[in-house]
Structure formats: C-alpha cells, structure tokens
PDB file of C-alpha atoms in Angstrom:
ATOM      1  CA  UNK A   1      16.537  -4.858  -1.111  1.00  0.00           C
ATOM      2  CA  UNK A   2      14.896  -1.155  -1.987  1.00  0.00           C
ATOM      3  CA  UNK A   3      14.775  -2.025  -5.772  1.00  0.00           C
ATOM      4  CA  UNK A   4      12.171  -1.100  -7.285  1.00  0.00           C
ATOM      5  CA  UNK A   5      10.335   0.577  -4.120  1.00  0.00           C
ATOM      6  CA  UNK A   6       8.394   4.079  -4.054  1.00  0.00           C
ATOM      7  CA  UNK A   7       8.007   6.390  -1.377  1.00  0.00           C
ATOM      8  CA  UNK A   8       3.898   6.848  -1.105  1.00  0.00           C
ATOM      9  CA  UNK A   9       0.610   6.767   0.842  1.00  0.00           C
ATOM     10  CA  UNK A  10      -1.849   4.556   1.051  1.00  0.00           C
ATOM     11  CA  UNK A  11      -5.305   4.158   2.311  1.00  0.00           C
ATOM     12  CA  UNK A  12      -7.148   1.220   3.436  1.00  0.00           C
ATOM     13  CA  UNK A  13      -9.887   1.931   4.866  1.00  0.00           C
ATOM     14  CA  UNK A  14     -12.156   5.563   2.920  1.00  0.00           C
ATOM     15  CA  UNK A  15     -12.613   6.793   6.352  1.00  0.00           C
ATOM     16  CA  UNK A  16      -8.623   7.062   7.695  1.00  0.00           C
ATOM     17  CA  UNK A  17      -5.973   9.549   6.355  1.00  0.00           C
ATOM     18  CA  UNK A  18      -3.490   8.260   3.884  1.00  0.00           C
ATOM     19  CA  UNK A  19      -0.157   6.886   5.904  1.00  0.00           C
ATOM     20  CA  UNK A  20       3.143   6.779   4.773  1.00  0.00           C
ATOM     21  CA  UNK A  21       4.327   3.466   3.239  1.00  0.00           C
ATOM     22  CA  UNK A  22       6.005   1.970  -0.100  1.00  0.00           C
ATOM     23  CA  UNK A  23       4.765   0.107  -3.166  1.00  0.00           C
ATOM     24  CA  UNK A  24       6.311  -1.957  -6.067  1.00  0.00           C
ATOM     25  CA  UNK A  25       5.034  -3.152  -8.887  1.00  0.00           C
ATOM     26  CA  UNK A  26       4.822  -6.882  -9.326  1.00  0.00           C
ATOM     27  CA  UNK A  27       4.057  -9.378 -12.337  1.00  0.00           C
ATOM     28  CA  UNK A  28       0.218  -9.784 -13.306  1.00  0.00           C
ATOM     29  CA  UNK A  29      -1.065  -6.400 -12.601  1.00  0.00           C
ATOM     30  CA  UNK A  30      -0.232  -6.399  -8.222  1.00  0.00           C
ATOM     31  CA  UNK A  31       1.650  -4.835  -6.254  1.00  0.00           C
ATOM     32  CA  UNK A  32       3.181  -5.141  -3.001  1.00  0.00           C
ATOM     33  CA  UNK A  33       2.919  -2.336  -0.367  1.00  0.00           C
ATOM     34  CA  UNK A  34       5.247  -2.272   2.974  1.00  0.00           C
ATOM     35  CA  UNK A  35       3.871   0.443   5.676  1.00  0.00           C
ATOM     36  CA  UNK A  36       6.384   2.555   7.306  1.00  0.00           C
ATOM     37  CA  UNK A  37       4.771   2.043  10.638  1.00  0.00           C
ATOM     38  CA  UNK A  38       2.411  -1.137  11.270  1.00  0.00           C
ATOM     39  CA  UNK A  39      -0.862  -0.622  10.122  1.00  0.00           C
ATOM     40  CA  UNK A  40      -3.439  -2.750  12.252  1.00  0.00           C
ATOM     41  CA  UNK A  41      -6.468  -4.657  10.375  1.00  0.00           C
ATOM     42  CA  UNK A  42      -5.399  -4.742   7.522  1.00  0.00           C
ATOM     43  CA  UNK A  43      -7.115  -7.750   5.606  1.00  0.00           C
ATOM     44  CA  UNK A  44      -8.000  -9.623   2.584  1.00  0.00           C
ATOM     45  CA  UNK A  45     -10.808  -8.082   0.806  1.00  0.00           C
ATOM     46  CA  UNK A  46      -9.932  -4.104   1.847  1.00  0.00           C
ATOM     47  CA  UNK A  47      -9.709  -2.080  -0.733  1.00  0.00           C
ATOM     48  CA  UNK A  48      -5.840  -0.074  -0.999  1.00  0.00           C
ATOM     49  CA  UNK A  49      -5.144   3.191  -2.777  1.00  0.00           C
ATOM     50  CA  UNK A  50      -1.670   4.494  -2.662  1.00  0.00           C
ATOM     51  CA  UNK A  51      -1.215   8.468  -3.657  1.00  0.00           C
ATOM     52  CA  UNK A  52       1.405  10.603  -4.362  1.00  0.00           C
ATOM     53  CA  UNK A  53       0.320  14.018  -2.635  1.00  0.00           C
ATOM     54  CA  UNK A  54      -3.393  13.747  -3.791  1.00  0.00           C
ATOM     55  CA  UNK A  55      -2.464  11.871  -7.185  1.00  0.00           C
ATOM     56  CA  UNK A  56      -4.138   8.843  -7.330  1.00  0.00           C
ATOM     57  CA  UNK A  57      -1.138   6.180  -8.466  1.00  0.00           C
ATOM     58  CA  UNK A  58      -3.279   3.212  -8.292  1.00  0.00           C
ATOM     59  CA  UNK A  59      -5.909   1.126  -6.553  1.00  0.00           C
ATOM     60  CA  UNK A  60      -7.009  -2.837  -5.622  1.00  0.00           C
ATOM     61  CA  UNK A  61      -7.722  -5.222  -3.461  1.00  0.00           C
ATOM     62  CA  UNK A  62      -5.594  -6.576  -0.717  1.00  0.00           C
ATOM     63  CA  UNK A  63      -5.516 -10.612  -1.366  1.00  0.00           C
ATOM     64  CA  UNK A  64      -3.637 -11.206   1.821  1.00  0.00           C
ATOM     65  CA  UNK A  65      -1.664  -9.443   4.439  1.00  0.00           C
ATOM     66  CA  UNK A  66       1.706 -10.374   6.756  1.00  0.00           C
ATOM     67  CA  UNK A  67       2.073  -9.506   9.924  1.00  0.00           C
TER      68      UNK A  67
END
C-alpha cells in the first residue's frame, strides 16, 4: 500500500549525494524509508537524513535494515 508514503531523499552516509527514496512516519518517533533503487551497506547504526530539495525533513538512526 502507498498510504502514508512521501516522495524524498535520503542520505546515509555525509559523504554520498542524497538518492531518491520514500519515508513514512511510524508510532514512537521512527520512520520507515524504502529506496527507489537498492542502496548497498546500509546498516544498523548509520545515521539517515531524508530532504525535500535541501529542506532537512528529519534525521536518525537506522536500527536495522532488509534486504
């Protein structure tokens, strides 16, 4: 389902560009974010930002990752 989903990008590492992907809100303050295209090493512990443009929407830390 696409409820709730927004178009953004997100960062997960400071020194790559943002990449396209999608984030939703979830209970007690996370979030879940789906890539557009895979993203490799991506792991518990990064930090993610998503943006809209160069808006910073929000930040954290990944807690765990699916393949």
């Amino acid at each position: 389902s696409n409820e709730n989903w927004h178009s953004c990008s997100v960062k997960v590492r400071s020194t790559h560009e943002p990449v396209s992907a999608e984030i939703r809100l979830l209970p007690g303050h996370k979030a879940e974010v789906r890539f557009r295209h895979p993203e490799y090493g991506v792991s518990p512990g990064q930090a993610c930002v998503a943006y809209s443009g160069t808006r910073v929407l929000g930040g954290g830390w990944i807690t765990n990752s699916i393949s």
